[in-house]
């Protein structure tokens, strides 16, 4: 692999950063403050890592103007250094760039429409009437169902599955093992026996959506499941049928959203949090890790549930008291009535 090398001045210009130092310094990679060697660039976004700044060997550091005092190296000043790092990370990404074209082992239906600039990997399957846009990458072994539409510059990693009629916007990133458009969990009960309901809707992903590895998004029962522009879903997330997720919301690993729930815009859900079905969650709601939501949330804010870990002995004592809360509440209410009397 050819080593990548860039002038520090060119990096500063591309990031819109103020440069304090030598613009001719060559940068060949990214590293943390404590691990960087000469020729590499680092960043300081979390004040907790400021203790490593004085001794860093990095040839340059991206940081905020407020953190720039006494730094021993070249500096790129940005109000949001973490965003600068995020943008610069793509300059040094070692992931191979697939060449345009359809691999000889891919199975492509004759009615599928594939842009000349798209790349279809080994053993991929493109079913009838699917539309693959400009610069799309379909990884090895992925399946694109009948009549799917995939917008330009989207990357689908190996072994992802899109069922029929799924719509994916532009610049999306779907990681390996993701399943989009599988049947929603819909059954009717008759005398204890379950009868499957055909899922007639689909899944629509907006632009700039990320779907993590082994995440599943179920198709709608009648209407579509909709994931808004800019939504970021981590690994191992379950999105049930007919869920709507608003623009630029983000969910960490193992979140579960039950059917027909509507999530607002700019929400952040911590890992393993869950939301029951048929609920409405307002914009800008933040759920901390392992929070369980069983009712509507109408106001923005931070919400939590459950208890943190404790010694087993103390937890068992608290669990007993928890079961007594209703009795205690009734006793307090009776005492209040007597006092008022």
mmCIF file of C-alpha atoms in Angstrom:
data_model
loop_
_atom_site.group_PDB
_atom_site.id
_atom_site.type_symbol
_atom_site.label_atom_id
_atom_site.label_comp_id
_atom_site.label_asym_id
_atom_site.label_seq_id
_atom_site.Cartn_x
_atom_site.Cartn_y
_atom_site.Cartn_z
ATOM 1 C CA UNK A 1 0.000 0.000 0.000
ATOM 2 C CA UNK A 2 1.417 3.373 -1.023
ATOM 3 C CA UNK A 3 2.028 5.703 1.920
ATOM 4 C CA UNK A 4 -0.222 8.739 1.922
ATOM 5 C CA UNK A 5 1.414 12.103 2.570
ATOM 6 C CA UNK A 6 -0.067 15.603 2.730
ATOM 7 C CA UNK A 7 1.207 19.108 3.429
ATOM 8 C CA UNK A 8 -0.002 20.451 6.751
ATOM 9 C CA UNK A 9 -0.952 23.703 5.018
ATOM 10 C CA UNK A 10 -3.223 21.816 2.618
ATOM 11 C CA UNK A 11 -4.866 19.993 5.512
ATOM 12 C CA UNK A 12 -5.484 23.266 7.343
ATOM 13 C CA UNK A 13 -7.061 24.802 4.243
ATOM 14 C CA UNK A 14 -9.316 21.787 3.641
ATOM 15 C CA UNK A 15 -10.517 21.765 7.268
ATOM 16 C CA UNK A 16 -10.922 25.528 7.475
ATOM 17 C CA UNK A 17 -8.500 25.567 10.427
ATOM 18 C CA UNK A 18 -6.145 28.297 11.584
ATOM 19 C CA UNK A 19 -2.577 27.024 11.273
ATOM 20 C CA UNK A 20 -0.003 27.798 13.953
ATOM 21 C CA UNK A 21 3.253 26.406 12.643
ATOM 22 C CA UNK A 22 5.010 25.196 9.502
ATOM 23 C CA UNK A 23 2.709 24.627 6.496
ATOM 24 C CA UNK A 24 5.380 22.503 4.735
ATOM 25 C CA UNK A 25 5.376 19.708 7.338
ATOM 26 C CA UNK A 26 4.372 16.389 5.774
ATOM 27 C CA UNK A 27 1.630 14.368 7.469
ATOM 28 C CA UNK A 28 1.480 10.634 6.807
ATOM 29 C CA UNK A 29 -1.070 9.379 9.311
ATOM 30 C CA UNK A 30 -3.339 9.860 12.338
ATOM 31 C CA UNK A 31 -2.715 8.723 15.918
ATOM 32 C CA UNK A 32 -3.643 9.447 19.512
ATOM 33 C CA UNK A 33 -1.690 12.053 21.462
ATOM 34 C CA UNK A 34 0.106 9.421 23.524
ATOM 35 C CA UNK A 35 0.946 7.063 20.631
ATOM 36 C CA UNK A 36 1.747 9.520 17.810
ATOM 37 C CA UNK A 37 5.165 9.588 16.131
ATOM 38 C CA UNK A 38 6.725 12.391 14.083
ATOM 39 C CA UNK A 39 4.898 12.669 10.756
ATOM 40 C CA UNK A 40 1.530 11.913 12.312
ATOM 41 C CA UNK A 41 -1.267 14.276 13.281
ATOM 42 C CA UNK A 42 -3.370 13.929 16.430
ATOM 43 C CA UNK A 43 -6.322 15.739 17.996
ATOM 44 C CA UNK A 44 -7.541 16.881 21.404
ATOM 45 C CA UNK A 45 -11.326 16.922 21.790
ATOM 46 C CA UNK A 46 -11.824 15.532 25.306
ATOM 47 C CA UNK A 47 -10.197 17.622 28.086
ATOM 48 C CA UNK A 48 -9.461 14.389 29.961
ATOM 49 C CA UNK A 49 -6.674 13.690 27.443
ATOM 50 C CA UNK A 50 -5.101 17.131 27.778
ATOM 51 C CA UNK A 51 -2.468 15.637 30.097
ATOM 52 C CA UNK A 52 -0.866 13.967 27.063
ATOM 53 C CA UNK A 53 -0.492 17.173 25.052
ATOM 54 C CA UNK A 54 2.774 18.450 26.552
ATOM 55 C CA UNK A 55 4.648 15.221 25.771
ATOM 56 C CA UNK A 56 3.125 14.306 22.412
ATOM 57 C CA UNK A 57 5.517 13.505 19.559
ATOM 58 C CA UNK A 58 2.883 14.282 16.901
ATOM 59 C CA UNK A 59 3.953 16.668 14.143
ATOM 60 C CA UNK A 60 0.644 18.505 14.501
ATOM 61 C CA UNK A 61 -2.421 18.532 16.737
ATOM 62 C CA UNK A 62 -6.004 19.559 15.970
ATOM 63 C CA UNK A 63 -7.513 21.334 18.973
ATOM 64 C CA UNK A 64 -9.642 24.274 20.045
ATOM 65 C CA UNK A 65 -8.082 27.730 20.542
ATOM 66 C CA UNK A 66 -8.820 27.502 24.281
ATOM 67 C CA UNK A 67 -6.660 24.366 24.602
ATOM 68 C CA UNK A 68 -3.696 25.648 22.568
ATOM 69 C CA UNK A 69 -1.575 27.096 25.374
ATOM 70 C CA UNK A 70 1.865 25.546 25.808
ATOM 71 C CA UNK A 71 1.397 22.967 23.042
ATOM 72 C CA UNK A 72 4.838 21.775 21.846
ATOM 73 C CA UNK A 73 4.072 21.253 18.149
ATOM 74 C CA UNK A 74 2.294 22.619 15.080
ATOM 75 C CA UNK A 75 -1.371 23.341 15.674
ATOM 76 C CA UNK A 76 -4.598 23.401 13.687
ATOM 77 C CA UNK A 77 -7.163 25.473 15.584
ATOM 78 C CA UNK A 78 -10.821 24.511 15.219
ATOM 79 C CA UNK A 79 -13.841 25.180 17.380
ATOM 80 C CA UNK A 80 -14.858 21.541 16.881
ATOM 81 C CA UNK A 81 -11.628 19.516 16.776
ATOM 82 C CA UNK A 82 -13.452 16.178 16.846
ATOM 83 C CA UNK A 83 -15.251 17.088 13.629
ATOM 84 C CA UNK A 84 -11.909 18.035 12.104
ATOM 85 C CA UNK A 85 -10.518 14.637 13.084
ATOM 86 C CA UNK A 86 -13.602 12.916 11.621
ATOM 87 C CA UNK A 87 -13.187 14.649 8.280
ATOM 88 C CA UNK A 88 -9.447 14.044 8.148
ATOM 89 C CA UNK A 89 -9.810 10.345 8.999
ATOM 90 C CA UNK A 90 -11.114 9.675 5.479
ATOM 91 C CA UNK A 91 -7.849 10.959 3.999
ATOM 92 C CA UNK A 92 -6.002 8.043 5.603
ATOM 93 C CA UNK A 93 -8.649 5.319 5.332
ATOM 94 C CA UNK A 94 -6.844 2.121 4.212
ATOM 95 C CA UNK A 95 -10.034 0.381 3.032
ATOM 96 C CA UNK A 96 -9.716 -0.791 -0.586
ATOM 97 C CA UNK A 97 -11.690 1.158 -3.183
ATOM 98 C CA UNK A 98 -13.536 -1.323 -5.430
ATOM 99 C CA UNK A 99 -13.263 -0.824 -9.169
ATOM 100 C CA UNK A 100 -16.458 -0.145 -11.132
ATOM 101 C CA UNK A 101 -18.050 -3.099 -12.830
ATOM 102 C CA UNK A 102 -19.877 -6.347 -12.156
ATOM 103 C CA UNK A 103 -17.847 -9.301 -10.890
ATOM 104 C CA UNK A 104 -18.047 -12.410 -13.046
ATOM 105 C CA UNK A 105 -19.535 -14.461 -10.193
ATOM 106 C CA UNK A 106 -22.333 -11.988 -9.402
ATOM 107 C CA UNK A 107 -25.888 -12.975 -10.334
ATOM 108 C CA UNK A 108 -27.707 -10.052 -11.959
ATOM 109 C CA UNK A 109 -31.214 -10.242 -13.409
ATOM 110 C CA UNK A 110 -31.435 -8.829 -16.924
ATOM 111 C CA UNK A 111 -34.095 -6.286 -15.904
ATOM 112 C CA UNK A 112 -31.898 -4.741 -13.184
ATOM 113 C CA UNK A 113 -30.462 -1.304 -13.969
ATOM 114 C CA UNK A 114 -26.917 -0.718 -12.777
ATOM 115 C CA UNK A 115 -24.943 2.504 -13.283
ATOM 116 C CA UNK A 116 -21.638 2.064 -15.124
ATOM 117 C CA UNK A 117 -19.769 3.594 -12.168
ATOM 118 C CA UNK A 118 -21.217 1.093 -9.658
ATOM 119 C CA UNK A 119 -19.251 -1.861 -8.288
ATOM 120 C CA UNK A 120 -20.937 -5.248 -7.785
ATOM 121 C CA UNK A 121 -18.797 -7.667 -5.762
ATOM 122 C CA UNK A 122 -18.253 -11.426 -5.976
ATOM 123 C CA UNK A 123 -21.328 -13.622 -5.496
ATOM 124 C CA UNK A 124 -23.625 -10.644 -5.015
ATOM 125 C CA UNK A 125 -27.235 -11.101 -6.170
ATOM 126 C CA UNK A 126 -29.163 -8.293 -7.870
ATOM 127 C CA UNK A 127 -32.784 -9.274 -8.404
ATOM 128 C CA UNK A 128 -35.294 -8.183 -11.042
ATOM 129 C CA UNK A 129 -35.893 -4.463 -11.711
ATOM 130 C CA UNK A 130 -33.502 -3.305 -8.983
ATOM 131 C CA UNK A 131 -31.923 0.112 -9.600
ATOM 132 C CA UNK A 132 -28.306 0.699 -8.541
ATOM 133 C CA UNK A 133 -27.145 4.334 -8.714
ATOM 134 C CA UNK A 134 -23.876 6.034 -9.592
ATOM 135 C CA UNK A 135 -20.776 5.028 -7.579
ATOM 136 C CA UNK A 136 -22.725 2.521 -5.471
ATOM 137 C CA UNK A 137 -20.681 -0.332 -3.993
ATOM 138 C CA UNK A 138 -22.360 -3.695 -3.389
ATOM 139 C CA UNK A 139 -20.102 -5.957 -1.338
ATOM 140 C CA UNK A 140 -19.434 -9.644 -1.838
ATOM 141 C CA UNK A 141 -22.349 -11.941 -1.121
ATOM 142 C CA UNK A 142 -24.882 -9.167 -0.611
ATOM 143 C CA UNK A 143 -28.454 -9.587 -1.833
ATOM 144 C CA UNK A 144 -30.421 -6.729 -3.380
ATOM 145 C CA UNK A 145 -34.059 -7.716 -3.671
ATOM 146 C CA UNK A 146 -36.473 -7.154 -6.521
ATOM 147 C CA UNK A 147 -37.326 -3.533 -7.294
ATOM 148 C CA UNK A 148 -34.952 -2.090 -4.702
ATOM 149 C CA UNK A 149 -33.681 1.426 -5.413
ATOM 150 C CA UNK A 150 -30.254 2.443 -4.133
ATOM 151 C CA UNK A 151 -29.105 6.063 -4.362
ATOM 152 C CA UNK A 152 -25.729 7.267 -5.587
ATOM 153 C CA UNK A 153 -22.545 6.933 -3.501
ATOM 154 C CA UNK A 154 -24.101 4.387 -1.144
ATOM 155 C CA UNK A 155 -21.860 1.581 0.163
ATOM 156 C CA UNK A 156 -23.301 -1.813 1.090
ATOM 157 C CA UNK A 157 -20.761 -4.037 2.807
ATOM 158 C CA UNK A 158 -20.432 -7.810 2.220
ATOM 159 C CA UNK A 159 -23.313 -10.111 3.195
ATOM 160 C CA UNK A 160 -25.930 -7.452 3.744
ATOM 161 C CA UNK A 161 -29.490 -8.260 2.652
ATOM 162 C CA UNK A 162 -32.107 -5.890 1.237
ATOM 163 C CA UNK A 163 -35.498 -7.513 0.697
ATOM 164 C CA UNK A 164 -37.791 -6.530 -2.152
ATOM 165 C CA UNK A 165 -38.880 -2.909 -2.731
ATOM 166 C CA UNK A 166 -36.506 -1.340 -0.193
ATOM 167 C CA UNK A 167 -35.513 2.257 -0.985
ATOM 168 C CA UNK A 168 -32.086 3.525 0.100
ATOM 169 C CA UNK A 169 -31.071 7.168 -0.281
ATOM 170 C CA UNK A 170 -27.779 8.721 -1.295
ATOM 171 C CA UNK A 171 -24.460 8.338 0.577
ATOM 172 C CA UNK A 172 -25.776 5.650 2.902
ATOM 173 C CA UNK A 173 -23.533 3.074 4.565
ATOM 174 C CA UNK A 174 -24.936 -0.377 5.306
ATOM 175 C CA UNK A 175 -22.576 -2.693 7.187
ATOM 176 C CA UNK A 176 -22.149 -6.454 6.937
ATOM 177 C CA UNK A 177 -24.948 -8.688 8.161
ATOM 178 C CA UNK A 178 -27.584 -5.950 8.163
ATOM 179 C CA UNK A 179 -31.041 -7.084 7.054
ATOM 180 C CA UNK A 180 -33.355 -4.383 5.736
ATOM 181 C CA UNK A 181 -36.935 -5.115 4.767
ATOM 182 C CA UNK A 182 -37.402 -8.457 6.495
ATOM 183 C CA UNK A 183 -40.994 -9.285 7.492
ATOM 184 C CA UNK A 184 -42.357 -7.475 10.512
ATOM 185 C CA UNK A 185 -43.528 -9.532 13.490
ATOM 186 C CA UNK A 186 -47.235 -9.604 12.657
ATOM 187 C CA UNK A 187 -49.645 -12.397 13.665
ATOM 188 C CA UNK A 188 -53.344 -12.742 14.425
ATOM 189 C CA UNK A 189 -54.425 -15.051 17.230
ATOM 190 C CA UNK A 190 -57.300 -17.507 16.965
ATOM 191 C CA UNK A 191 -57.971 -19.749 19.966
ATOM 192 C CA UNK A 192 -54.319 -19.754 20.947
ATOM 193 C CA UNK A 193 -52.941 -20.351 17.442
ATOM 194 C CA UNK A 194 -50.992 -17.655 15.571
ATOM 195 C CA UNK A 195 -51.696 -16.797 11.927
ATOM 196 C CA UNK A 196 -49.089 -14.871 9.950
ATOM 197 C CA UNK A 197 -49.995 -11.457 8.474
ATOM 198 C CA UNK A 198 -48.412 -10.599 5.123
ATOM 199 C CA UNK A 199 -46.252 -7.489 5.455
ATOM 200 C CA UNK A 200 -47.289 -5.259 2.546
ATOM 201 C CA UNK A 201 -45.202 -2.155 3.256
ATOM 202 C CA UNK A 202 -41.488 -1.655 2.758
ATOM 203 C CA UNK A 203 -38.529 0.252 4.268
ATOM 204 C CA UNK A 204 -37.419 3.707 3.139
ATOM 205 C CA UNK A 205 -34.009 5.023 4.187
ATOM 206 C CA UNK A 206 -33.228 8.711 3.673
ATOM 207 C CA UNK A 207 -29.886 10.183 2.641
ATOM 208 C CA UNK A 208 -26.697 9.777 4.724
ATOM 209 C CA UNK A 209 -28.094 6.939 6.840
ATOM 210 C CA UNK A 210 -25.746 4.453 8.541
ATOM 211 C CA UNK A 211 -26.958 0.940 9.437
ATOM 212 C CA UNK A 212 -24.622 -1.072 11.668
ATOM 213 C CA UNK A 213 -23.548 -4.702 11.400
ATOM 214 C CA UNK A 214 -26.297 -7.254 12.076
ATOM 215 C CA UNK A 215 -28.905 -4.555 12.574
ATOM 216 C CA UNK A 216 -32.407 -5.422 11.350
ATOM 217 C CA UNK A 217 -35.093 -3.065 10.056
ATOM 218 C CA UNK A 218 -38.461 -4.712 9.428
ATOM 219 C CA UNK A 219 -40.773 -3.760 6.581
ATOM 220 C CA UNK A 220 -44.134 -2.195 7.369
ATOM 221 C CA UNK A 221 -47.359 -4.158 7.682
ATOM 222 C CA UNK A 222 -49.273 -1.697 5.461
ATOM 223 C CA UNK A 223 -47.355 1.593 5.445
ATOM 224 C CA UNK A 224 -43.564 1.835 5.205
ATOM 225 C CA UNK A 225 -40.986 1.780 7.959
ATOM 226 C CA UNK A 226 -39.166 5.108 7.529
ATOM 227 C CA UNK A 227 -35.634 6.063 8.617
ATOM 228 C CA UNK A 228 -34.990 9.791 8.195
ATOM 229 C CA UNK A 229 -32.017 11.608 6.689
ATOM 230 C CA UNK A 230 -28.772 11.407 8.653
ATOM 231 C CA UNK A 231 -29.909 8.702 11.107
ATOM 232 C CA UNK A 232 -27.066 6.606 12.555
ATOM 233 C CA UNK A 233 -27.811 3.084 13.799
ATOM 234 C CA UNK A 234 -25.129 1.063 15.590
ATOM 235 C CA UNK A 235 -24.691 -2.729 15.490
ATOM 236 C CA UNK A 236 -27.309 -5.247 16.651
ATOM 237 C CA UNK A 237 -30.284 -2.884 16.680
ATOM 238 C CA UNK A 238 -33.863 -4.050 16.052
ATOM 239 C CA UNK A 239 -36.290 -1.642 14.368
ATOM 240 C CA UNK A 240 -39.766 -3.169 14.136
ATOM 241 C CA UNK A 241 -42.402 -2.656 11.444
ATOM 242 C CA UNK A 242 -43.934 0.771 10.795
ATOM 243 C CA UNK A 243 -41.453 2.618 13.017
ATOM 244 C CA UNK A 244 -40.563 6.174 11.973
ATOM 245 C CA UNK A 245 -37.210 7.621 13.098
ATOM 246 C CA UNK A 246 -36.698 11.356 12.651
ATOM 247 C CA UNK A 247 -33.766 13.038 10.966
ATOM 248 C CA UNK A 248 -30.285 12.910 12.547
ATOM 249 C CA UNK A 249 -31.199 10.661 15.452
ATOM 250 C CA UNK A 250 -28.551 8.200 16.667
ATOM 251 C CA UNK A 251 -28.862 4.859 18.475
ATOM 252 C CA UNK A 252 -26.140 2.806 20.141
ATOM 253 C CA UNK A 253 -25.838 -0.973 20.017
ATOM 254 C CA UNK A 254 -28.674 -3.325 21.029
ATOM 255 C CA UNK A 255 -31.437 -0.715 21.064
ATOM 256 C CA UNK A 256 -34.884 -2.191 20.388
ATOM 257 C CA UNK A 257 -37.833 -0.221 19.007
ATOM 258 C CA UNK A 258 -41.231 -1.966 18.962
ATOM 259 C CA UNK A 259 -43.733 -1.563 16.160
ATOM 260 C CA UNK A 260 -45.502 1.627 15.058
ATOM 261 C CA UNK A 261 -43.494 3.896 17.346
ATOM 262 C CA UNK A 262 -42.527 7.353 16.089
ATOM 263 C CA UNK A 263 -39.140 8.727 17.172
ATOM 264 C CA UNK A 264 -38.451 12.448 16.823
ATOM 265 C CA UNK A 265 -35.517 14.272 15.270
ATOM 266 C CA UNK A 266 -32.068 14.631 16.874
ATOM 267 C CA UNK A 267 -32.742 11.947 19.469
ATOM 268 C CA UNK A 268 -29.910 9.937 21.062
ATOM 269 C CA UNK A 269 -30.591 6.476 22.524
ATOM 270 C CA UNK A 270 -27.944 4.822 24.702
ATOM 271 C CA UNK A 271 -26.985 1.176 24.343
ATOM 272 C CA UNK A 272 -29.576 -1.532 25.099
ATOM 273 C CA UNK A 273 -32.365 0.983 25.647
ATOM 274 C CA UNK A 274 -35.829 -0.047 24.504
ATOM 275 C CA UNK A 275 -39.075 1.616 23.469
ATOM 276 C CA UNK A 276 -42.463 -0.120 23.572
ATOM 277 C CA UNK A 277 -44.818 -0.064 20.615
ATOM 278 C CA UNK A 278 -47.304 2.580 19.419
ATOM 279 C CA UNK A 279 -45.549 5.396 21.305
ATOM 280 C CA UNK A 280 -44.488 8.911 20.345
ATOM 281 C CA UNK A 281 -41.079 10.242 21.337
ATOM 282 C CA UNK A 282 -40.472 13.988 21.010
ATOM 283 C CA UNK A 283 -37.540 15.631 19.237
ATOM 284 C CA UNK A 284 -34.227 15.888 21.114
ATOM 285 C CA UNK A 285 -34.874 13.111 23.608
ATOM 286 C CA UNK A 286 -31.791 11.445 25.102
ATOM 287 C CA UNK A 287 -32.185 7.983 26.663
ATOM 288 C CA UNK A 288 -29.297 6.842 28.831
ATOM 289 C CA UNK A 289 -28.095 3.248 28.502
ATOM 290 C CA UNK A 290 -30.601 0.442 29.245
ATOM 291 C CA UNK A 291 -33.532 2.817 29.651
ATOM 292 C CA UNK A 292 -36.965 1.249 29.081
ATOM 293 C CA UNK A 293 -39.698 3.531 27.743
ATOM 294 C CA UNK A 294 -43.290 2.322 28.161
ATOM 295 C CA UNK A 295 -45.186 5.603 27.698
ATOM 296 C CA UNK A 296 -45.164 8.637 25.410
ATOM 297 C CA UNK A 297 -42.386 11.210 25.888
ATOM 298 C CA UNK A 298 -43.763 14.625 24.953
ATOM 299 C CA UNK A 299 -40.909 16.902 26.051
ATOM 300 C CA UNK A 300 -37.223 17.058 25.038
ATOM 301 C CA UNK A 301 -34.682 16.091 27.692
ATOM 302 C CA UNK A 302 -32.630 13.286 29.224
ATOM 303 C CA UNK A 303 -34.525 10.218 30.465
ATOM 304 C CA UNK A 304 -33.345 7.185 32.437
ATOM 305 C CA UNK A 305 -34.766 4.063 34.084
ATOM 306 C CA UNK A 306 -33.526 1.089 36.061
ATOM 307 C CA UNK A 307 -30.891 0.972 38.765
ATOM 308 C CA UNK A 308 -27.128 0.808 38.507
ATOM 309 C CA UNK A 309 -25.136 -2.208 39.673
ATOM 310 C CA UNK A 310 -24.587 -2.776 43.386
ATOM 311 C CA UNK A 311 -23.405 -5.591 45.594
ATOM 312 C CA UNK A 312 -25.816 -8.507 45.487
ATOM 313 C CA UNK A 313 -26.517 -8.161 49.200
ATOM 314 C CA UNK A 314 -27.504 -4.499 48.904
ATOM 315 C CA UNK A 315 -29.444 -5.079 45.694
ATOM 316 C CA UNK A 316 -31.558 -7.809 47.333
ATOM 317 C CA UNK A 317 -32.393 -5.504 50.235
ATOM 318 C CA UNK A 318 -33.431 -2.754 47.824
ATOM 319 C CA UNK A 319 -35.493 -5.202 45.761
ATOM 320 C CA UNK A 320 -37.488 -6.154 48.869
ATOM 321 C CA UNK A 321 -38.113 -2.497 49.633
ATOM 322 C CA UNK A 322 -39.146 -1.846 46.061
ATOM 323 C CA UNK A 323 -41.937 -4.431 46.418
ATOM 324 C CA UNK A 324 -43.093 -2.556 49.520
ATOM 325 C CA UNK A 325 -43.337 0.855 47.825
ATOM 326 C CA UNK A 326 -47.067 0.675 47.124
ATOM 327 C CA UNK A 327 -47.883 -0.214 50.731
ATOM 328 C CA UNK A 328 -45.607 2.553 51.991
ATOM 329 C CA UNK A 329 -47.171 5.089 49.618
ATOM 330 C CA UNK A 330 -50.657 4.203 50.866
ATOM 331 C CA UNK A 331 -49.546 4.554 54.485
ATOM 332 C CA UNK A 332 -48.011 7.979 53.767
ATOM 333 C CA UNK A 333 -51.229 9.089 52.066
ATOM 334 C CA UNK A 334 -53.300 8.007 55.080
ATOM 335 C CA UNK A 335 -50.933 9.849 57.435
ATOM 336 C CA UNK A 336 -51.229 12.999 55.309
ATOM 337 C CA UNK A 337 -55.016 12.821 55.513
ATOM 338 C CA UNK A 338 -54.880 12.499 59.307
ATOM 339 C CA UNK A 339 -52.491 15.458 59.574
ATOM 340 C CA UNK A 340 -54.725 17.583 57.363
ATOM 341 C CA UNK A 341 -57.701 16.628 59.521
#
